Amino acid sequence: MWLFALAYLGGVLTIVSPCILPVLPFVFARADQPFSRSGLPLLGGMALMFAVVASLAAVGGNWVVEANQYGRWLALALMALFALALMSPRLATVLSRPLVRLGGRLSQTAHPDDRPRPGTSFLLGIATGLLWAPCAGPILGLILTGAALQGASLDTTLLLLAYAAGATTSLAVALSIGGKVFAIMKRSLGLGEWIRRGLGAAMLVAVGAIALGLDTTVLTQASLASTDTIEQALIDRFGGYRRAVGSLVAGASGGHLVAGAVVAGSPPARPADPPLPDEGAMPPLAGVVQWLNSPLLTTQGLRGKVVLVDFWTYSCINCLRTLPYVEAWAKKYRAAGLVIIGVHSPEFAFERDVGNVRQAITRLGVDYPVAIDNNYAVWRAFGNEYWPADYFIDARGRIRYHHFGEGDYAQSERVIQQLLRAAGAKNVPGGLVDARGTGVLQAPDMAAVESPETYVGYDRAQRFSSGAQVPDRAQAYGVSPGLPLNGWGLSGTWTVGGQRAVLDGAPGRIVFQFHA
């Protein structure tokens, strides 16, 4: 039951998310009507449609995405009709003729004395649900990822419904307050007609924003009023949540699931790179729905090349911040034999639309091969769990290095140079790129961050405060009070490896004294 409570709380927090802005005019257009007959059925229809569409889109394939796109355009037309009717009673009377009588009924301006009808409000809510694309905080991201990877289930649909119920609860509170404010303004200031026209204009602006795709690009990437910290704290409080929804993600950040820290700068150059481990053979690239910027690529056909496989999605803010470096590496090392493959594994329905991806890579200037991984075939083959995630493959087809999340770009580029030299490439470019992005590609301001990237494996562990790490065997650790800044420790029985630490049995925790 607490899983549904957590999903519900994640939905409640969407009221302060920028992605809720496009649907607010549709909701507040009914603020002056009785809640039980207008607001409640509208919000109920919105919640139900969101849960149904999100469930189907996560597991149902491309036909669901295409059907949803047609539904969104139909809903946009209906909302535009409603907005025009709000702005002009005379136009509403014209629009209430047979072929478009539905728009006139929804607007209620053609029959101002009629009581609001729950059925029309519910239909308006369904249309709003088709248009709503919430920002993916950690909680929603985990639900959708679990649905995509595990397939359809009643639990997933109920979790999405709980999330939508949380969102509509916060909207109901806002609608109740807004209705009272509108009523006062009508009675005391005589502004009822102007309020109605203003809401109609706001709805037209929202329709335009959604039609232009701003709800799934600009707003999903905005950091205004981010709830990620609160959501992450809730997930950490209920530690079994990830396992329950079928995601093995170790951390979540920003618009999508991310592992690895975001660091302010790159570490200084080392005298020599350590030997790179062999992490296994590069999995096949079978199951790709479509290739963009390239004909079909195969693992066998890439032998002799150094390959960087980059898992990303085009609306993931953390992925976008890595793009300036990935694009710079593609240009700098292409002649030396580097092949970069962007594996686009979607999280949302709109990210499954190949046309949307094609527009995004054109807008972002991505000119290297992009594999459309709508069925998560490549994702599963690599055993990947994160956005963004980079896998570095040598000329023999062996994975030699990986990096999850943003940052550590200098080390990643050194690995590229090392693998190219090992492959026999001549005149491998030296130096390190400094790819500073702008706009949504710009890295966050890290001036106030005083805690560096921290590793738990003994290969690169620093500032460990639980005594000496015992390599590769179970050991009981403890944490003393009063950790210094950037100090960290383990509590419980852990097996510490070169690149990871595994809890051998509950209870256990990681304690980190950080400043960010």
PDB file of N, CA and C in Angstrom, residues 35-102:
ATOM      1  N   PHE A  35     -18.109  22.490  -7.994  1.00  0.00           N
ATOM      2  CA  PHE A  35     -17.018  21.519  -8.090  1.00  0.00           C
ATOM      3  C   PHE A  35     -17.530  20.107  -8.334  1.00  0.00           C
ATOM      4  N   SER A  36     -18.613  19.717  -7.663  1.00  0.00           N
ATOM      5  CA  SER A  36     -19.084  18.334  -7.764  1.00  0.00           C
ATOM      6  C   SER A  36     -19.583  17.998  -9.162  1.00  0.00           C
ATOM      7  N   ARG A  37     -20.101  18.979  -9.890  1.00  0.00           N
ATOM      8  CA  ARG A  37     -20.648  18.722 -11.218  1.00  0.00           C
ATOM      9  C   ARG A  37     -19.717  19.161 -12.344  1.00  0.00           C
ATOM     10  N   SER A  38     -18.670  19.887 -12.005  1.00  0.00           N
ATOM     11  CA  SER A  38     -17.784  20.392 -13.050  1.00  0.00           C
ATOM     12  C   SER A  38     -16.327  20.009 -12.801  1.00  0.00           C
ATOM     13  N   GLY A  39     -15.748  20.539 -11.716  1.00  0.00           N
ATOM     14  CA  GLY A  39     -14.331  20.293 -11.453  1.00  0.00           C
ATOM     15  C   GLY A  39     -14.014  18.837 -11.182  1.00  0.00           C
ATOM     16  N   LEU A  40     -14.837  18.164 -10.372  1.00  0.00           N
ATOM     17  CA  LEU A  40     -14.561  16.772 -10.007  1.00  0.00           C
ATOM     18  C   LEU A  40     -14.583  15.839 -11.210  1.00  0.00           C
ATOM     19  N   PRO A  41     -15.639  15.852 -12.048  1.00  0.00           N
ATOM     20  CA  PRO A  41     -15.588  14.966 -13.225  1.00  0.00           C
ATOM     21  C   PRO A  41     -14.479  15.340 -14.205  1.00  0.00           C
ATOM     22  N   LEU A  42     -14.156  16.635 -14.316  1.00  0.00           N
ATOM     23  CA  LEU A  42     -13.057  17.035 -15.195  1.00  0.00           C
ATOM     24  C   LEU A  42     -11.740  16.421 -14.725  1.00  0.00           C
ATOM     25  N   LEU A  43     -11.449  16.552 -13.439  1.00  0.00           N
ATOM     26  CA  LEU A  43     -10.201  16.011 -12.906  1.00  0.00           C
ATOM     27  C   LEU A  43     -10.196  14.486 -12.948  1.00  0.00           C
ATOM     28  N   GLY A  44     -11.365  13.869 -12.730  1.00  0.00           N
ATOM     29  CA  GLY A  44     -11.446  12.415 -12.826  1.00  0.00           C
ATOM     30  C   GLY A  44     -11.150  11.923 -14.228  1.00  0.00           C
ATOM     31  N   GLY A  45     -11.703  12.587 -15.235  1.00  0.00           N
ATOM     32  CA  GLY A  45     -11.414  12.213 -16.616  1.00  0.00           C
ATOM     33  C   GLY A  45      -9.959  12.413 -16.973  1.00  0.00           C
ATOM     34  N   MET A  46      -9.375  13.482 -16.464  1.00  0.00           N
ATOM     35  CA  MET A  46      -7.959  13.760 -16.717  1.00  0.00           C
ATOM     36  C   MET A  46      -7.080  12.665 -16.128  1.00  0.00           C
ATOM     37  N   ALA A  47      -7.347  12.275 -14.874  1.00  0.00           N
ATOM     38  CA  ALA A  47      -6.543  11.245 -14.212  1.00  0.00           C
ATOM     39  C   ALA A  47      -6.675   9.904 -14.920  1.00  0.00           C
ATOM     40  N   LEU A  48      -7.908   9.531 -15.268  1.00  0.00           N
ATOM     41  CA  LEU A  48      -8.138   8.240 -15.909  1.00  0.00           C
ATOM     42  C   LEU A  48      -7.445   8.169 -17.267  1.00  0.00           C
ATOM     43  N   MET A  49      -7.579   9.210 -18.075  1.00  0.00           N
ATOM     44  CA  MET A  49      -6.979   9.184 -19.408  1.00  0.00           C
ATOM     45  C   MET A  49      -5.458   9.164 -19.328  1.00  0.00           C
ATOM     46  N   PHE A  50      -4.872   9.930 -18.407  1.00  0.00           N
ATOM     47  CA  PHE A  50      -3.416   9.910 -18.264  1.00  0.00           C
ATOM     48  C   PHE A  50      -2.926   8.514 -17.903  1.00  0.00           C
ATOM     49  N   ALA A  51      -3.592   7.853 -16.943  1.00  0.00           N
ATOM     50  CA  ALA A  51      -3.154   6.529 -16.510  1.00  0.00           C
ATOM     51  C   ALA A  51      -3.264   5.515 -17.641  1.00  0.00           C
ATOM     52  N   VAL A  52      -4.353   5.572 -18.401  1.00  0.00           N
ATOM     53  CA  VAL A  52      -4.550   4.624 -19.496  1.00  0.00           C
ATOM     54  C   VAL A  52      -3.508   4.836 -20.593  1.00  0.00           C
ATOM     55  N   VAL A  53      -3.336   6.082 -21.023  1.00  0.00           N
ATOM     56  CA  VAL A  53      -2.396   6.372 -22.108  1.00  0.00           C
ATOM     57  C   VAL A  53      -0.964   6.057 -21.690  1.00  0.00           C
ATOM     58  N   ALA A  54      -0.586   6.441 -20.466  1.00  0.00           N
ATOM     59  CA  ALA A  54       0.782   6.185 -20.004  1.00  0.00           C
ATOM     60  C   ALA A  54       1.052   4.689 -19.900  1.00  0.00           C
ATOM     61  N   SER A  55       0.072   3.911 -19.433  1.00  0.00           N
ATOM     62  CA  SER A  55       0.253   2.461 -19.326  1.00  0.00           C
ATOM     63  C   SER A  55       0.436   1.833 -20.698  1.00  0.00           C
ATOM     64  N   LEU A  56      -0.436   2.194 -21.639  1.00  0.00           N
ATOM     65  CA  LEU A  56      -0.350   1.614 -22.975  1.00  0.00           C
ATOM     66  C   LEU A  56       0.918   2.047 -23.691  1.00  0.00           C
ATOM     67  N   ALA A  57       1.272   3.330 -23.548  1.00  0.00           N
ATOM     68  CA  ALA A  57       2.451   3.834 -24.253  1.00  0.00           C
ATOM     69  C   ALA A  57       3.729   3.192 -23.755  1.00  0.00           C
ATOM     70  N   ALA A  58       3.765   2.839 -22.473  1.00  0.00           N
ATOM     71  CA  ALA A  58       4.980   2.248 -21.912  1.00  0.00           C
ATOM     72  C   ALA A  58       5.218   0.843 -22.428  1.00  0.00           C
ATOM     73  N   VAL A  59       4.146   0.146 -22.816  1.00  0.00           N
ATOM     74  CA  VAL A  59       4.317  -1.263 -23.177  1.00  0.00           C
ATOM     75  C   VAL A  59       3.685  -1.634 -24.510  1.00  0.00           C
ATOM     76  N   GLY A  60       2.931  -0.718 -25.113  1.00  0.00           N
ATOM     77  CA  GLY A  60       2.081  -1.113 -26.220  1.00  0.00           C
ATOM     78  C   GLY A  60       2.657  -0.961 -27.602  1.00  0.00           C
ATOM     79  N   GLY A  61       3.839  -0.392 -27.746  1.00  0.00           N
ATOM     80  CA  GLY A  61       4.436  -0.284 -29.062  1.00  0.00           C
ATOM     81  C   GLY A  61       4.049   0.992 -29.788  1.00  0.00           C
ATOM     82  N   ASN A  62       4.503   1.080 -31.040  1.00  0.00           N
ATOM     83  CA  ASN A  62       4.369   2.320 -31.796  1.00  0.00           C
ATOM     84  C   ASN A  62       2.932   2.659 -32.144  1.00  0.00           C
ATOM     85  N   TRP A  63       2.058   1.651 -32.306  1.00  0.00           N
ATOM     86  CA  TRP A  63       0.690   1.965 -32.690  1.00  0.00           C
ATOM     87  C   TRP A  63       0.000   2.784 -31.609  1.00  0.00           C
ATOM     88  N   VAL A  64       0.340   2.533 -30.349  1.00  0.00           N
ATOM     89  CA  VAL A  64      -0.243   3.326 -29.266  1.00  0.00           C
ATOM     90  C   VAL A  64       0.240   4.765 -29.352  1.00  0.00           C
ATOM     91  N   VAL A  65       1.531   4.932 -29.642  1.00  0.00           N
ATOM     92  CA  VAL A  65       2.088   6.279 -29.760  1.00  0.00           C
ATOM     93  C   VAL A  65       1.392   7.047 -30.872  1.00  0.00           C
ATOM     94  N   GLU A  66       1.208   6.393 -32.030  1.00  0.00           N
ATOM     95  CA  GLU A  66       0.571   7.066 -33.150  1.00  0.00           C
ATOM     96  C   GLU A  66      -0.879   7.409 -32.828  1.00  0.00           C
ATOM     97  N   ALA A  67      -1.598   6.469 -32.198  1.00  0.00           N
ATOM     98  CA  ALA A  67      -2.980   6.747 -31.819  1.00  0.00           C
ATOM     99  C   ALA A  67      -3.054   7.900 -30.834  1.00  0.00           C
ATOM    100  N   ASN A  68      -2.119   7.934 -29.899  1.00  0.00           N
ATOM    101  CA  ASN A  68      -2.099   9.020 -28.922  1.00  0.00           C
ATOM    102  C   ASN A  68      -1.836  10.366 -29.594  1.00  0.00           C
ATOM    103  N   GLN A  69      -0.975  10.382 -30.625  1.00  0.00           N
ATOM    104  CA  GLN A  69      -0.702  11.632 -31.331  1.00  0.00           C
ATOM    105  C   GLN A  69      -1.964  12.152 -32.010  1.00  0.00           C
ATOM    106  N   TYR A  70      -2.720  11.258 -32.656  1.00  0.00           N
ATOM    107  CA  TYR A  70      -3.977  11.683 -33.270  1.00  0.00           C
ATOM    108  C   TYR A  70      -4.953  12.180 -32.211  1.00  0.00           C
ATOM    109  N   GLY A  71      -4.988  11.480 -31.076  1.00  0.00           N
ATOM    110  CA  GLY A  71      -5.867  11.906 -29.992  1.00  0.00           C
ATOM    111  C   GLY A  71      -5.496  13.276 -29.464  1.00  0.00           C
ATOM    112  N   ARG A  72      -4.200  13.557 -29.363  1.00  0.00           N
ATOM    113  CA  ARG A  72      -3.750  14.876 -28.889  1.00  0.00           C
ATOM    114  C   ARG A  72      -4.185  15.983 -29.842  1.00  0.00           C
ATOM    115  N   TRP A  73      -4.070  15.744 -31.139  1.00  0.00           N
ATOM    116  CA  TRP A  73      -4.483  16.776 -32.087  1.00  0.00           C
ATOM    117  C   TRP A  73      -5.993  16.998 -32.033  1.00  0.00           C
ATOM    118  N   LEU A  74      -6.755  15.917 -31.869  1.00  0.00           N
ATOM    119  CA  LEU A  74      -8.200  16.067 -31.723  1.00  0.00           C
ATOM    120  C   LEU A  74      -8.531  16.854 -30.462  1.00  0.00           C
ATOM    121  N   ALA A  75      -7.825  16.534 -29.374  1.00  0.00           N
ATOM    122  CA  ALA A  75      -8.052  17.259 -28.122  1.00  0.00           C
ATOM    123  C   ALA A  75      -7.663  18.726 -28.262  1.00  0.00           C
ATOM    124  N   LEU A  76      -6.572  19.010 -28.969  1.00  0.00           N
ATOM    125  CA  LEU A  76      -6.168  20.403 -29.179  1.00  0.00           C
ATOM    126  C   LEU A  76      -7.235  21.176 -29.949  1.00  0.00           C
ATOM    127  N   ALA A  77      -7.803  20.536 -30.969  1.00  0.00           N
ATOM    128  CA  ALA A  77      -8.862  21.195 -31.730  1.00  0.00           C
ATOM    129  C   ALA A  77     -10.068  21.480 -30.846  1.00  0.00           C
ATOM    130  N   LEU A  78     -10.430  20.507 -30.006  1.00  0.00           N
ATOM    131  CA  LEU A  78     -11.561  20.685 -29.102  1.00  0.00           C
ATOM    132  C   LEU A  78     -11.297  21.818 -28.114  1.00  0.00           C
ATOM    133  N   MET A  79     -10.074  21.858 -27.569  1.00  0.00           N
ATOM    134  CA  MET A  79      -9.736  22.904 -26.606  1.00  0.00           C
ATOM    135  C   MET A  79      -9.693  24.283 -27.268  1.00  0.00           C
ATOM    136  N   ALA A  80      -9.201  24.359 -28.485  1.00  0.00           N
ATOM    137  CA  ALA A  80      -9.193  25.637 -29.194  1.00  0.00           C
ATOM    138  C   ALA A  80     -10.613  26.124 -29.433  1.00  0.00           C
ATOM    139  N   LEU A  81     -11.503  25.194 -29.776  1.00  0.00           N
ATOM    140  CA  LEU A  81     -12.910  25.526 -29.969  1.00  0.00           C
ATOM    141  C   LEU A  81     -13.519  26.053 -28.678  1.00  0.00           C
ATOM    142  N   PHE A  82     -13.229  25.384 -27.587  1.00  0.00           N
ATOM    143  CA  PHE A  82     -13.712  25.792 -26.271  1.00  0.00           C
ATOM    144  C   PHE A  82     -13.192  27.184 -25.916  1.00  0.00           C
ATOM    145  N   ALA A  83     -11.905  27.439 -26.194  1.00  0.00           N
ATOM    146  CA  ALA A  83     -11.298  28.733 -25.873  1.00  0.00           C
ATOM    147  C   ALA A  83     -11.947  29.862 -26.664  1.00  0.00           C
ATOM    148  N   LEU A  84     -12.180  29.634 -27.949  1.00  0.00           N
ATOM    149  CA  LEU A  84     -12.820  30.662 -28.765  1.00  0.00           C
ATOM    150  C   LEU A  84     -14.228  30.955 -28.276  1.00  0.00           C
ATOM    151  N   ALA A  85     -14.936  29.906 -27.847  1.00  0.00           N
ATOM    152  CA  ALA A  85     -16.285  30.107 -27.335  1.00  0.00           C
ATOM    153  C   ALA A  85     -16.273  30.906 -26.040  1.00  0.00           C
ATOM    154  N   LEU A  86     -15.256  30.693 -25.210  1.00  0.00           N
ATOM    155  CA  LEU A  86     -15.138  31.482 -23.984  1.00  0.00           C
ATOM    156  C   LEU A  86     -14.905  32.958 -24.293  1.00  0.00           C
ATOM    157  N   MET A  87     -14.157  33.244 -25.327  1.00  0.00           N
ATOM    158  CA  MET A  87     -13.797  34.622 -25.641  1.00  0.00           C
ATOM    159  C   MET A  87     -14.925  35.384 -26.321  1.00  0.00           C
ATOM    160  N   SER A  88     -15.826  34.680 -26.993  1.00  0.00           N
ATOM    161  CA  SER A  88     -16.878  35.362 -27.743  1.00  0.00           C
ATOM    162  C   SER A  88     -18.206  34.627 -27.609  1.00  0.00           C
ATOM    163  N   PRO A  89     -19.157  35.149 -26.812  1.00  0.00           N
ATOM    164  CA  PRO A  89     -20.482  34.523 -26.721  1.00  0.00           C
ATOM    165  C   PRO A  89     -21.164  34.436 -28.085  1.00  0.00           C
ATOM    166  N   ARG A  90     -20.970  35.449 -28.936  1.00  0.00           N
ATOM    167  CA  ARG A  90     -21.593  35.411 -30.256  1.00  0.00           C
ATOM    168  C   ARG A  90     -21.031  34.254 -31.076  1.00  0.00           C
ATOM    169  N   LEU A  91     -19.721  34.083 -31.007  1.00  0.00           N
ATOM    170  CA  LEU A  91     -19.104  32.962 -31.717  1.00  0.00           C
ATOM    171  C   LEU A  91     -19.559  31.635 -31.127  1.00  0.00           C
ATOM    172  N   ALA A  92     -19.755  31.602 -29.811  1.00  0.00           N
ATOM    173  CA  ALA A  92     -20.220  30.374 -29.176  1.00  0.00           C
ATOM    174  C   ALA A  92     -21.583  29.968 -29.703  1.00  0.00           C
ATOM    175  N   THR A  93     -22.435  30.964 -29.966  1.00  0.00           N
ATOM    176  CA  THR A  93     -23.758  30.662 -30.507  1.00  0.00           C
ATOM    177  C   THR A  93     -23.643  30.051 -31.898  1.00  0.00           C
ATOM    178  N   VAL A  94     -22.735  30.587 -32.702  1.00  0.00           N
ATOM    179  CA  VAL A  94     -22.517  30.036 -34.043  1.00  0.00           C
ATOM    180  C   VAL A  94     -21.951  28.623 -33.960  1.00  0.00           C
ATOM    181  N   LEU A  95     -21.007  28.435 -33.034  1.00  0.00           N
ATOM    182  CA  LEU A  95     -20.348  27.135 -32.911  1.00  0.00           C
ATOM    183  C   LEU A  95     -21.263  26.057 -32.352  1.00  0.00           C
ATOM    184  N   SER A  96     -22.380  26.462 -31.783  1.00  0.00           N
ATOM    185  CA  SER A  96     -23.263  25.466 -31.187  1.00  0.00           C
ATOM    186  C   SER A  96     -24.171  24.804 -32.208  1.00  0.00           C
ATOM    187  N   ARG A  97     -23.980  25.116 -33.475  1.00  0.00           N
ATOM    188  CA  ARG A  97     -24.749  24.458 -34.519  1.00  0.00           C
ATOM    189  C   ARG A  97     -24.308  23.012 -34.665  1.00  0.00           C
ATOM    190  N   PRO A  98     -25.070  22.178 -35.374  1.00  0.00           N
ATOM    191  CA  PRO A  98     -24.944  20.720 -35.280  1.00  0.00           C
ATOM    192  C   PRO A  98     -23.541  20.139 -35.350  1.00  0.00           C
ATOM    193  N   LEU A  99     -22.728  20.504 -36.322  1.00  0.00           N
ATOM    194  CA  LEU A  99     -21.454  19.807 -36.486  1.00  0.00           C
ATOM    195  C   LEU A  99     -20.472  20.078 -35.364  1.00  0.00           C
ATOM    196  N   VAL A 100     -20.638  21.204 -34.676  1.00  0.00           N
ATOM    197  CA  VAL A 100     -19.711  21.545 -33.594  1.00  0.00           C
ATOM    198  C   VAL A 100     -20.462  21.847 -32.309  1.00  0.00           C
ATOM    199  N   ARG A 101     -21.641  21.265 -32.118  1.00  0.00           N
ATOM    200  CA  ARG A 101     -22.437  21.544 -30.932  1.00  0.00           C
ATOM    201  C   ARG A 101     -21.702  21.138 -29.656  1.00  0.00           C
ATOM    202  N   LEU A 102     -20.841  20.134 -29.763  1.00  0.00           N
ATOM    203  CA  LEU A 102     -20.095  19.693 -28.583  1.00  0.00           C
ATOM    204  C   LEU A 102     -19.225  20.814 -28.021  1.00  0.00           C
TER     205      LEU A 102
END
